[in-house]
């Protein structure tokens, strides 16, 4: 008999159907004459209840092995449930137990556990309601990311995880080496001799695939990356990970206006897709985690994003009656409290801020005619502040060279990037967003470590 997912059964099946399910026991209750068992297979928030009569073959022996955490296969007939909150349950004809579970030591008992405690159980925490819902939403969101770009003719590019470039110039990179770290080769001057290393030069784990995406956009026009990136930032906060996933589209023959249009369409698309694919999970988050989750999604989907310049944003902040912890001054970067004020209190919807001061933005962003600002844009969302950062890229070689030198970066190391401006340069633009930040925003989860299956943070890489 073909197995069925519990999600499909609870959504689409009817009484009298014969089905087979496979999963893990969430709860068991023994009563006089019969017992209840709830099984979950990860496909759905709700469990499917199995009602076992005492005349079931080997009833007593089977009950001893049906403990919380046990893995089972159940075949039987669907019947209308007599209990509240469920439409169907199974009257079993056959029960096969694959793996027992010790009820005394199984750490996920039927009670509420803190997220801090669950992080110590990285191998089991996805069996809980909340983490199960998180990872189904994460999956739906990832699927929507690919569909959004594929429907628009973008090419998915696999950019390298090992790189010789620091795209952001932040210096927070993990080194990659095959040296014996207790005795690395040295030059005559006593420095480490990287010419003897695996790649013949210093190499790092990537912080962004943007520069390589620009290379591919110069051949295919519209491309995107979606993969892991790394940041050696020693931050133990609810917003930082050492390993996270980034989404970075890059478009040739595109200016800042087109970049903003794509970013707005992208957010609307993925939020709607998750609501369509995971309605029960999103209702769960709205009820149990953050009562504004559905309201936030509606705000993204059904509002036209506001658009203002950085200069206008600073003027609005200066005129506001709010007292901010960080100063508001032209030339300083906007802080999270400033971004949230604009999105939550002033506009009460997402807002895109453009044309930031040159001094606070990266070398590759296109210099505006005023020579003081660049064609950059940040999408600010209620509750989180910046969720997307992007720009039109500098396509003029002489201006790019000047910007690289001002950033005190060696021109010779970016020879290939500069070549793109020598051979058929075009206006082009792109943006980036952290995938975990989006999932966190969608679900209302307060800690970014709870929206990635295996968080990598300072002092934490258990397996």
PDB file of N, CA, C and O in Angstrom, residues 184-244:
ATOM      1  N   UNK A 184      53.749  26.571   9.908  1.00  0.00           N
ATOM      2  CA  UNK A 184      53.549  27.019   8.530  1.00  0.00           C
ATOM      3  C   UNK A 184      54.871  27.495   7.925  1.00  0.00           C
ATOM      4  O   UNK A 184      55.755  27.974   8.641  1.00  0.00           O
ATOM      5  N   UNK A 185      55.037  27.356   6.607  1.00  0.00           N
ATOM      6  CA  UNK A 185      56.270  27.834   5.970  1.00  0.00           C
ATOM      7  C   UNK A 185      56.384  29.350   6.060  1.00  0.00           C
ATOM      8  O   UNK A 185      55.382  30.061   6.022  1.00  0.00           O
ATOM      9  N   UNK A 186      57.615  29.822   6.186  1.00  0.00           N
ATOM     10  CA  UNK A 186      57.842  31.259   6.343  1.00  0.00           C
ATOM     11  C   UNK A 186      58.744  31.775   5.216  1.00  0.00           C
ATOM     12  O   UNK A 186      59.573  31.047   4.662  1.00  0.00           O
ATOM     13  N   UNK A 187      58.605  33.059   4.924  1.00  0.00           N
ATOM     14  CA  UNK A 187      59.520  33.740   4.005  1.00  0.00           C
ATOM     15  C   UNK A 187      60.780  34.134   4.772  1.00  0.00           C
ATOM     16  O   UNK A 187      60.852  33.985   6.002  1.00  0.00           O
ATOM     17  N   UNK A 188      61.757  34.664   4.058  1.00  0.00           N
ATOM     18  CA  UNK A 188      62.996  35.087   4.715  1.00  0.00           C
ATOM     19  C   UNK A 188      62.736  36.176   5.746  1.00  0.00           C
ATOM     20  O   UNK A 188      63.475  36.298   6.735  1.00  0.00           O
ATOM     21  N   UNK A 189      61.699  36.973   5.503  1.00  0.00           N
ATOM     22  CA  UNK A 189      61.391  38.059   6.439  1.00  0.00           C
ATOM     23  C   UNK A 189      60.573  37.580   7.637  1.00  0.00           C
ATOM     24  O   UNK A 189      60.262  38.364   8.533  1.00  0.00           O
ATOM     25  N   UNK A 190      60.206  36.286   7.646  1.00  0.00           N
ATOM     26  CA  UNK A 190      59.468  35.732   8.782  1.00  0.00           C
ATOM     27  C   UNK A 190      57.968  35.723   8.621  1.00  0.00           C
ATOM     28  O   UNK A 190      57.244  35.246   9.503  1.00  0.00           O
ATOM     29  N   UNK A 191      57.477  36.231   7.486  1.00  0.00           N
ATOM     30  CA  UNK A 191      56.030  36.192   7.232  1.00  0.00           C
ATOM     31  C   UNK A 191      55.625  34.799   6.731  1.00  0.00           C
ATOM     32  O   UNK A 191      56.462  34.040   6.225  1.00  0.00           O
ATOM     33  N   UNK A 192      54.335  34.484   6.871  1.00  0.00           N
ATOM     34  CA  UNK A 192      53.850  33.198   6.341  1.00  0.00           C
ATOM     35  C   UNK A 192      53.944  33.225   4.816  1.00  0.00           C
ATOM     36  O   UNK A 192      53.522  34.187   4.167  1.00  0.00           O
ATOM     37  N   UNK A 193      54.478  32.174   4.237  1.00  0.00           N
ATOM     38  CA  UNK A 193      54.699  32.100   2.794  1.00  0.00           C
ATOM     39  C   UNK A 193      53.485  31.452   2.115  1.00  0.00           C
ATOM     40  O   UNK A 193      53.421  30.232   1.944  1.00  0.00           O
ATOM     41  N   UNK A 194      52.553  32.293   1.695  1.00  0.00           N
ATOM     42  CA  UNK A 194      51.311  31.781   1.105  1.00  0.00           C
ATOM     43  C   UNK A 194      51.521  31.222  -0.299  1.00  0.00           C
ATOM     44  O   UNK A 194      50.633  30.544  -0.830  1.00  0.00           O
ATOM     45  N   UNK A 195      52.692  31.489  -0.904  1.00  0.00           N
ATOM     46  CA  UNK A 195      52.929  30.904  -2.226  1.00  0.00           C
ATOM     47  C   UNK A 195      53.029  29.384  -2.147  1.00  0.00           C
ATOM     48  O   UNK A 195      52.882  28.686  -3.149  1.00  0.00           O
ATOM     49  N   UNK A 196      53.268  28.864  -0.942  1.00  0.00           N
ATOM     50  CA  UNK A 196      53.340  27.414  -0.765  1.00  0.00           C
ATOM     51  C   UNK A 196      52.001  26.815  -0.323  1.00  0.00           C
ATOM     52  O   UNK A 196      51.903  25.594  -0.140  1.00  0.00           O
ATOM     53  N   UNK A 197      50.998  27.674  -0.157  1.00  0.00           N
ATOM     54  CA  UNK A 197      49.690  27.169   0.260  1.00  0.00           C
ATOM     55  C   UNK A 197      48.970  26.545  -0.936  1.00  0.00           C
ATOM     56  O   UNK A 197      49.425  26.649  -2.085  1.00  0.00           O
ATOM     57  N   UNK A 198      47.828  25.932  -0.691  1.00  0.00           N
ATOM     58  CA  UNK A 198      47.104  25.166  -1.710  1.00  0.00           C
ATOM     59  C   UNK A 198      46.817  26.005  -2.956  1.00  0.00           C
ATOM     60  O   UNK A 198      46.974  25.537  -4.084  1.00  0.00           O
ATOM     61  N   UNK A 199      46.381  27.264  -2.773  1.00  0.00           N
ATOM     62  CA  UNK A 199      46.019  28.103  -3.914  1.00  0.00           C
ATOM     63  C   UNK A 199      47.138  29.065  -4.311  1.00  0.00           C
ATOM     64  O   UNK A 199      46.966  29.871  -5.231  1.00  0.00           O
ATOM     65  N   UNK A 200      48.264  29.005  -3.610  1.00  0.00           N
ATOM     66  CA  UNK A 200      49.381  29.869  -3.954  1.00  0.00           C
ATOM     67  C   UNK A 200      49.219  31.308  -3.520  1.00  0.00           C
ATOM     68  O   UNK A 200      50.022  32.175  -3.876  1.00  0.00           O
ATOM     69  N   UNK A 201      48.175  31.588  -2.759  1.00  0.00           N
ATOM     70  CA  UNK A 201      47.903  32.939  -2.265  1.00  0.00           C
ATOM     71  C   UNK A 201      46.932  32.808  -1.098  1.00  0.00           C
ATOM     72  O   UNK A 201      46.316  31.743  -0.916  1.00  0.00           O
ATOM     73  N   UNK A 202      46.718  33.848  -0.301  1.00  0.00           N
ATOM     74  CA  UNK A 202      45.704  33.774   0.755  1.00  0.00           C
ATOM     75  C   UNK A 202      44.320  33.528   0.153  1.00  0.00           C
ATOM     76  O   UNK A 202      43.960  34.118  -0.873  1.00  0.00           O
ATOM     77  N   UNK A 203      43.556  32.642   0.771  1.00  0.00           N
ATOM     78  CA  UNK A 203      42.203  32.326   0.298  1.00  0.00           C
ATOM     79  C   UNK A 203      41.255  32.340   1.486  1.00  0.00           C
ATOM     80  O   UNK A 203      41.663  32.124   2.632  1.00  0.00           O
ATOM     81  N   UNK A 204      39.976  32.610   1.191  1.00  0.00           N
ATOM     82  CA  UNK A 204      38.992  32.815   2.254  1.00  0.00           C
ATOM     83  C   UNK A 204      37.672  32.160   1.878  1.00  0.00           C
ATOM     84  O   UNK A 204      37.409  31.856   0.710  1.00  0.00           O
ATOM     85  N   UNK A 205      36.811  31.973   2.874  1.00  0.00           N
ATOM     86  CA  UNK A 205      35.421  31.626   2.599  1.00  0.00           C
ATOM     87  C   UNK A 205      34.690  32.912   2.211  1.00  0.00           C
ATOM     88  O   UNK A 205      34.895  33.968   2.814  1.00  0.00           O
ATOM     89  N   UNK A 206      33.842  32.837   1.225  1.00  0.00           N
ATOM     90  CA  UNK A 206      33.229  34.029   0.652  1.00  0.00           C
ATOM     91  C   UNK A 206      32.276  34.736   1.620  1.00  0.00           C
ATOM     92  O   UNK A 206      31.588  34.083   2.406  1.00  0.00           O
ATOM     93  N   UNK A 207      32.242  36.051   1.539  1.00  0.00           N
ATOM     94  CA  UNK A 207      31.233  36.834   2.269  1.00  0.00           C
ATOM     95  C   UNK A 207      30.107  37.262   1.333  1.00  0.00           C
ATOM     96  O   UNK A 207      29.072  37.749   1.785  1.00  0.00           O
ATOM     97  N   UNK A 208      30.311  37.091   0.022  1.00  0.00           N
ATOM     98  CA  UNK A 208      29.291  37.482  -0.953  1.00  0.00           C
ATOM     99  C   UNK A 208      29.684  36.950  -2.320  1.00  0.00           C
ATOM    100  O   UNK A 208      30.867  36.893  -2.663  1.00  0.00           O
ATOM    101  N   UNK A 209      28.689  36.566  -3.107  1.00  0.00           N
ATOM    102  CA  UNK A 209      28.937  36.128  -4.475  1.00  0.00           C
ATOM    103  C   UNK A 209      28.718  37.229  -5.486  1.00  0.00           C
ATOM    104  O   UNK A 209      28.710  36.978  -6.697  1.00  0.00           O
ATOM    105  N   UNK A 210      28.571  38.471  -5.012  1.00  0.00           N
ATOM    106  CA  UNK A 210      28.170  39.565  -5.901  1.00  0.00           C
ATOM    107  C   UNK A 210      29.139  39.806  -7.060  1.00  0.00           C
ATOM    108  O   UNK A 210      28.721  39.918  -8.215  1.00  0.00           O
ATOM    109  N   UNK A 211      30.434  39.900  -6.759  1.00  0.00           N
ATOM    110  CA  UNK A 211      31.383  40.243  -7.815  1.00  0.00           C
ATOM    111  C   UNK A 211      31.393  39.179  -8.908  1.00  0.00           C
ATOM    112  O   UNK A 211      31.454  39.493 -10.100  1.00  0.00           O
ATOM    113  N   UNK A 212      31.325  37.913  -8.508  1.00  0.00           N
ATOM    114  CA  UNK A 212      31.269  36.832  -9.504  1.00  0.00           C
ATOM    115  C   UNK A 212      29.941  36.849 -10.254  1.00  0.00           C
ATOM    116  O   UNK A 212      29.885  36.505 -11.440  1.00  0.00           O
ATOM    117  N   UNK A 213      28.861  37.242  -9.569  1.00  0.00           N
ATOM    118  CA  UNK A 213      27.567  37.358 -10.251  1.00  0.00           C
ATOM    119  C   UNK A 213      27.625  38.450 -11.316  1.00  0.00           C
ATOM    120  O   UNK A 213      27.019  38.324 -12.384  1.00  0.00           O
ATOM    121  N   UNK A 214      28.361  39.530 -11.036  1.00  0.00           N
ATOM    122  CA  UNK A 214      28.522  40.581 -12.044  1.00  0.00           C
ATOM    123  C   UNK A 214      29.215  40.027 -13.288  1.00  0.00           C
ATOM    124  O   UNK A 214      28.867  40.382 -14.422  1.00  0.00           O
ATOM    125  N   UNK A 215      30.200  39.161 -13.083  1.00  0.00           N
ATOM    126  CA  UNK A 215      30.882  38.522 -14.217  1.00  0.00           C
ATOM    127  C   UNK A 215      29.864  37.798 -15.100  1.00  0.00           C
ATOM    128  O   UNK A 215      29.834  37.960 -16.324  1.00  0.00           O
ATOM    129  N   UNK A 216      29.016  36.999 -14.472  1.00  0.00           N
ATOM    130  CA  UNK A 216      28.063  36.187 -15.239  1.00  0.00           C
ATOM    131  C   UNK A 216      26.960  37.032 -15.862  1.00  0.00           C
ATOM    132  O   UNK A 216      26.442  36.703 -16.937  1.00  0.00           O
ATOM    133  N   UNK A 217      26.590  38.133 -15.204  1.00  0.00           N
ATOM    134  CA  UNK A 217      25.575  39.025 -15.775  1.00  0.00           C
ATOM    135  C   UNK A 217      26.065  39.656 -17.073  1.00  0.00           C
ATOM    136  O   UNK A 217      25.268  39.993 -17.953  1.00  0.00           O
ATOM    137  N   UNK A 218      27.402  39.788 -17.209  1.00  0.00           N
ATOM    138  CA  UNK A 218      27.947  40.357 -18.439  1.00  0.00           C
ATOM    139  C   UNK A 218      27.899  39.376 -19.612  1.00  0.00           C
ATOM    140  O   UNK A 218      28.283  39.710 -20.723  1.00  0.00           O
ATOM    141  N   UNK A 219      27.431  38.160 -19.351  1.00  0.00           N
ATOM    142  CA  UNK A 219      27.215  37.185 -20.426  1.00  0.00           C
ATOM    143  C   UNK A 219      25.751  36.805 -20.574  1.00  0.00           C
ATOM    144  O   UNK A 219      25.277  36.533 -21.678  1.00  0.00           O
ATOM    145  N   UNK A 220      25.027  36.741 -19.440  1.00  0.00           N
ATOM    146  CA  UNK A 220      23.661  36.211 -19.465  1.00  0.00           C
ATOM    147  C   UNK A 220      22.593  37.251 -19.113  1.00  0.00           C
ATOM    148  O   UNK A 220      21.418  36.920 -19.042  1.00  0.00           O
ATOM    149  N   UNK A 221      22.983  38.471 -18.860  1.00  0.00           N
ATOM    150  CA  UNK A 221      22.110  39.584 -18.505  1.00  0.00           C
ATOM    151  C   UNK A 221      21.531  39.468 -17.098  1.00  0.00           C
ATOM    152  O   UNK A 221      21.882  40.247 -16.224  1.00  0.00           O
ATOM    153  N   UNK A 222      20.646  38.504 -16.878  1.00  0.00           N
ATOM    154  CA  UNK A 222      19.977  38.409 -15.573  1.00  0.00           C
ATOM    155  C   UNK A 222      20.362  37.096 -14.894  1.00  0.00           C
ATOM    156  O   UNK A 222      20.055  36.007 -15.403  1.00  0.00           O
ATOM    157  N   UNK A 223      21.022  37.206 -13.728  1.00  0.00           N
ATOM    158  CA  UNK A 223      21.461  36.025 -12.995  1.00  0.00           C
ATOM    159  C   UNK A 223      21.154  36.220 -11.512  1.00  0.00           C
ATOM    160  O   UNK A 223      20.835  37.329 -11.071  1.00  0.00           O
ATOM    161  N   UNK A 224      21.232  35.125 -10.754  1.00  0.00           N
ATOM    162  CA  UNK A 224      21.087  35.245  -9.302  1.00  0.00           C
ATOM    163  C   UNK A 224      21.907  34.155  -8.620  1.00  0.00           C
ATOM    164  O   UNK A 224      22.148  33.093  -9.187  1.00  0.00           O
ATOM    165  N   UNK A 225      22.348  34.458  -7.417  1.00  0.00           N
ATOM    166  CA  UNK A 225      23.000  33.467  -6.576  1.00  0.00           C
ATOM    167  C   UNK A 225      22.081  33.150  -5.405  1.00  0.00           C
ATOM    168  O   UNK A 225      21.278  33.986  -4.985  1.00  0.00           O
ATOM    169  N   UNK A 226      22.190  31.954  -4.899  1.00  0.00           N
ATOM    170  CA  UNK A 226      21.441  31.564  -3.701  1.00  0.00           C
ATOM    171  C   UNK A 226      22.244  30.458  -3.043  1.00  0.00           C
ATOM    172  O   UNK A 226      22.185  29.306  -3.454  1.00  0.00           O
ATOM    173  N   UNK A 227      23.036  30.827  -2.047  1.00  0.00           N
ATOM    174  CA  UNK A 227      23.896  29.835  -1.429  1.00  0.00           C
ATOM    175  C   UNK A 227      24.526  30.353  -0.155  1.00  0.00           C
ATOM    176  O   UNK A 227      24.297  31.491   0.261  1.00  0.00           O
ATOM    177  N   UNK A 228      25.346  29.518   0.486  1.00  0.00           N
ATOM    178  CA  UNK A 228      25.932  29.883   1.773  1.00  0.00           C
ATOM    179  C   UNK A 228      27.044  30.915   1.643  1.00  0.00           C
ATOM    180  O   UNK A 228      27.801  30.920   0.673  1.00  0.00           O
ATOM    181  N   UNK A 229      27.126  31.788   2.630  1.00  0.00           N
ATOM    182  CA  UNK A 229      28.209  32.756   2.756  1.00  0.00           C
ATOM    183  C   UNK A 229      28.660  32.756   4.209  1.00  0.00           C
ATOM    184  O   UNK A 229      27.975  32.231   5.087  1.00  0.00           O
ATOM    185  N   UNK A 230      29.807  33.380   4.462  1.00  0.00           N
ATOM    186  CA  UNK A 230      30.443  33.234   5.766  1.00  0.00           C
ATOM    187  C   UNK A 230      30.973  34.583   6.261  1.00  0.00           C
ATOM    188  O   UNK A 230      31.477  35.381   5.468  1.00  0.00           O
ATOM    189  N   UNK A 231      30.871  34.805   7.545  1.00  0.00           N
ATOM    190  CA  UNK A 231      31.378  36.044   8.132  1.00  0.00           C
ATOM    191  C   UNK A 231      32.021  35.733   9.479  1.00  0.00           C
ATOM    192  O   UNK A 231      31.343  35.236  10.388  1.00  0.00           O
ATOM    193  N   UNK A 232      33.320  36.017   9.591  1.00  0.00           N
ATOM    194  CA  UNK A 232      34.045  35.730  10.833  1.00  0.00           C
ATOM    195  C   UNK A 232      33.894  36.897  11.801  1.00  0.00           C
ATOM    196  O   UNK A 232      34.868  37.494  12.246  1.00  0.00           O
ATOM    197  N   UNK A 233      32.654  37.194  12.109  1.00  0.00           N
ATOM    198  CA  UNK A 233      32.340  38.304  13.005  1.00  0.00           C
ATOM    199  C   UNK A 233      32.022  37.729  14.383  1.00  0.00           C
ATOM    200  O   UNK A 233      31.092  36.935  14.526  1.00  0.00           O
ATOM    201  N   UNK A 234      32.763  38.110  15.385  1.00  0.00           N
ATOM    202  CA  UNK A 234      32.598  37.528  16.715  1.00  0.00           C
ATOM    203  C   UNK A 234      31.432  38.199  17.437  1.00  0.00           C
ATOM    204  O   UNK A 234      31.601  38.905  18.423  1.00  0.00           O
ATOM    205  N   UNK A 235      30.223  37.963  16.895  1.00  0.00           N
ATOM    206  CA  UNK A 235      29.024  38.591  17.445  1.00  0.00           C
ATOM    207  C   UNK A 235      28.089  37.537  18.008  1.00  0.00           C
ATOM    208  O   UNK A 235      27.550  36.715  17.258  1.00  0.00           O
ATOM    209  N   UNK A 236      27.898  37.561  19.298  1.00  0.00           N
ATOM    210  CA  UNK A 236      26.946  36.661  19.941  1.00  0.00           C
ATOM    211  C   UNK A 236      25.633  37.392  20.141  1.00  0.00           C
ATOM    212  O   UNK A 236      25.292  37.804  21.249  1.00  0.00           O
ATOM    213  N   UNK A 237      24.904  37.605  19.066  1.00  0.00           N
ATOM    214  CA  UNK A 237      23.635  38.321  19.149  1.00  0.00           C
ATOM    215  C   UNK A 237      22.544  37.479  18.493  1.00  0.00           C
ATOM    216  O   UNK A 237      22.815  36.462  17.852  1.00  0.00           O
ATOM    217  N   UNK A 238      21.318  37.936  18.634  1.00  0.00           N
ATOM    218  CA  UNK A 238      20.174  37.215  18.045  1.00  0.00           C
ATOM    219  C   UNK A 238      20.044  37.497  16.553  1.00  0.00           C
ATOM    220  O   UNK A 238      19.140  36.985  15.898  1.00  0.00           O
ATOM    221  N   UNK A 239      20.958  38.301  15.984  1.00  0.00           N
ATOM    222  CA  UNK A 239      20.853  38.708  14.575  1.00  0.00           C
ATOM    223  C   UNK A 239      22.025  38.228  13.721  1.00  0.00           C
ATOM    224  O   UNK A 239      22.051  38.484  12.525  1.00  0.00           O
ATOM    225  N   UNK A 240      23.008  37.549  14.329  1.00  0.00           N
ATOM    226  CA  UNK A 240      24.216  37.220  13.579  1.00  0.00           C
ATOM    227  C   UNK A 240      24.490  35.722  13.537  1.00  0.00           C
ATOM    228  O   UNK A 240      24.289  35.016  14.525  1.00  0.00           O
ATOM    229  N   UNK A 241      24.963  35.279  12.379  1.00  0.00           N
ATOM    230  CA  UNK A 241      25.434  33.912  12.179  1.00  0.00           C
ATOM    231  C   UNK A 241      26.788  33.970  11.484  1.00  0.00           C
ATOM    232  O   UNK A 241      27.065  34.902  10.717  1.00  0.00           O
ATOM    233  N   UNK A 242      27.618  32.966  11.729  1.00  0.00           N
ATOM    234  CA  UNK A 242      28.897  32.884  11.029  1.00  0.00           C
ATOM    235  C   UNK A 242      28.731  32.242   9.656  1.00  0.00           C
ATOM    236  O   UNK A 242      29.536  32.463   8.751  1.00  0.00           O
ATOM    237  N   UNK A 243      27.698  31.436   9.493  1.00  0.00           N
ATOM    238  CA  UNK A 243      27.364  30.813   8.208  1.00  0.00           C
ATOM    239  C   UNK A 243      25.895  31.081   7.942  1.00  0.00           C
ATOM    240  O   UNK A 243      25.039  30.774   8.774  1.00  0.00           O
ATOM    241  N   UNK A 244      25.609  31.683   6.800  1.00  0.00           N
ATOM    242  CA  UNK A 244      24.225  32.020   6.466  1.00  0.00           C
ATOM    243  C   UNK A 244      24.066  31.972   4.952  1.00  0.00           C
ATOM    244  O   UNK A 244      25.049  31.873   4.216  1.00  0.00           O
TER     245      UNK A 244
END
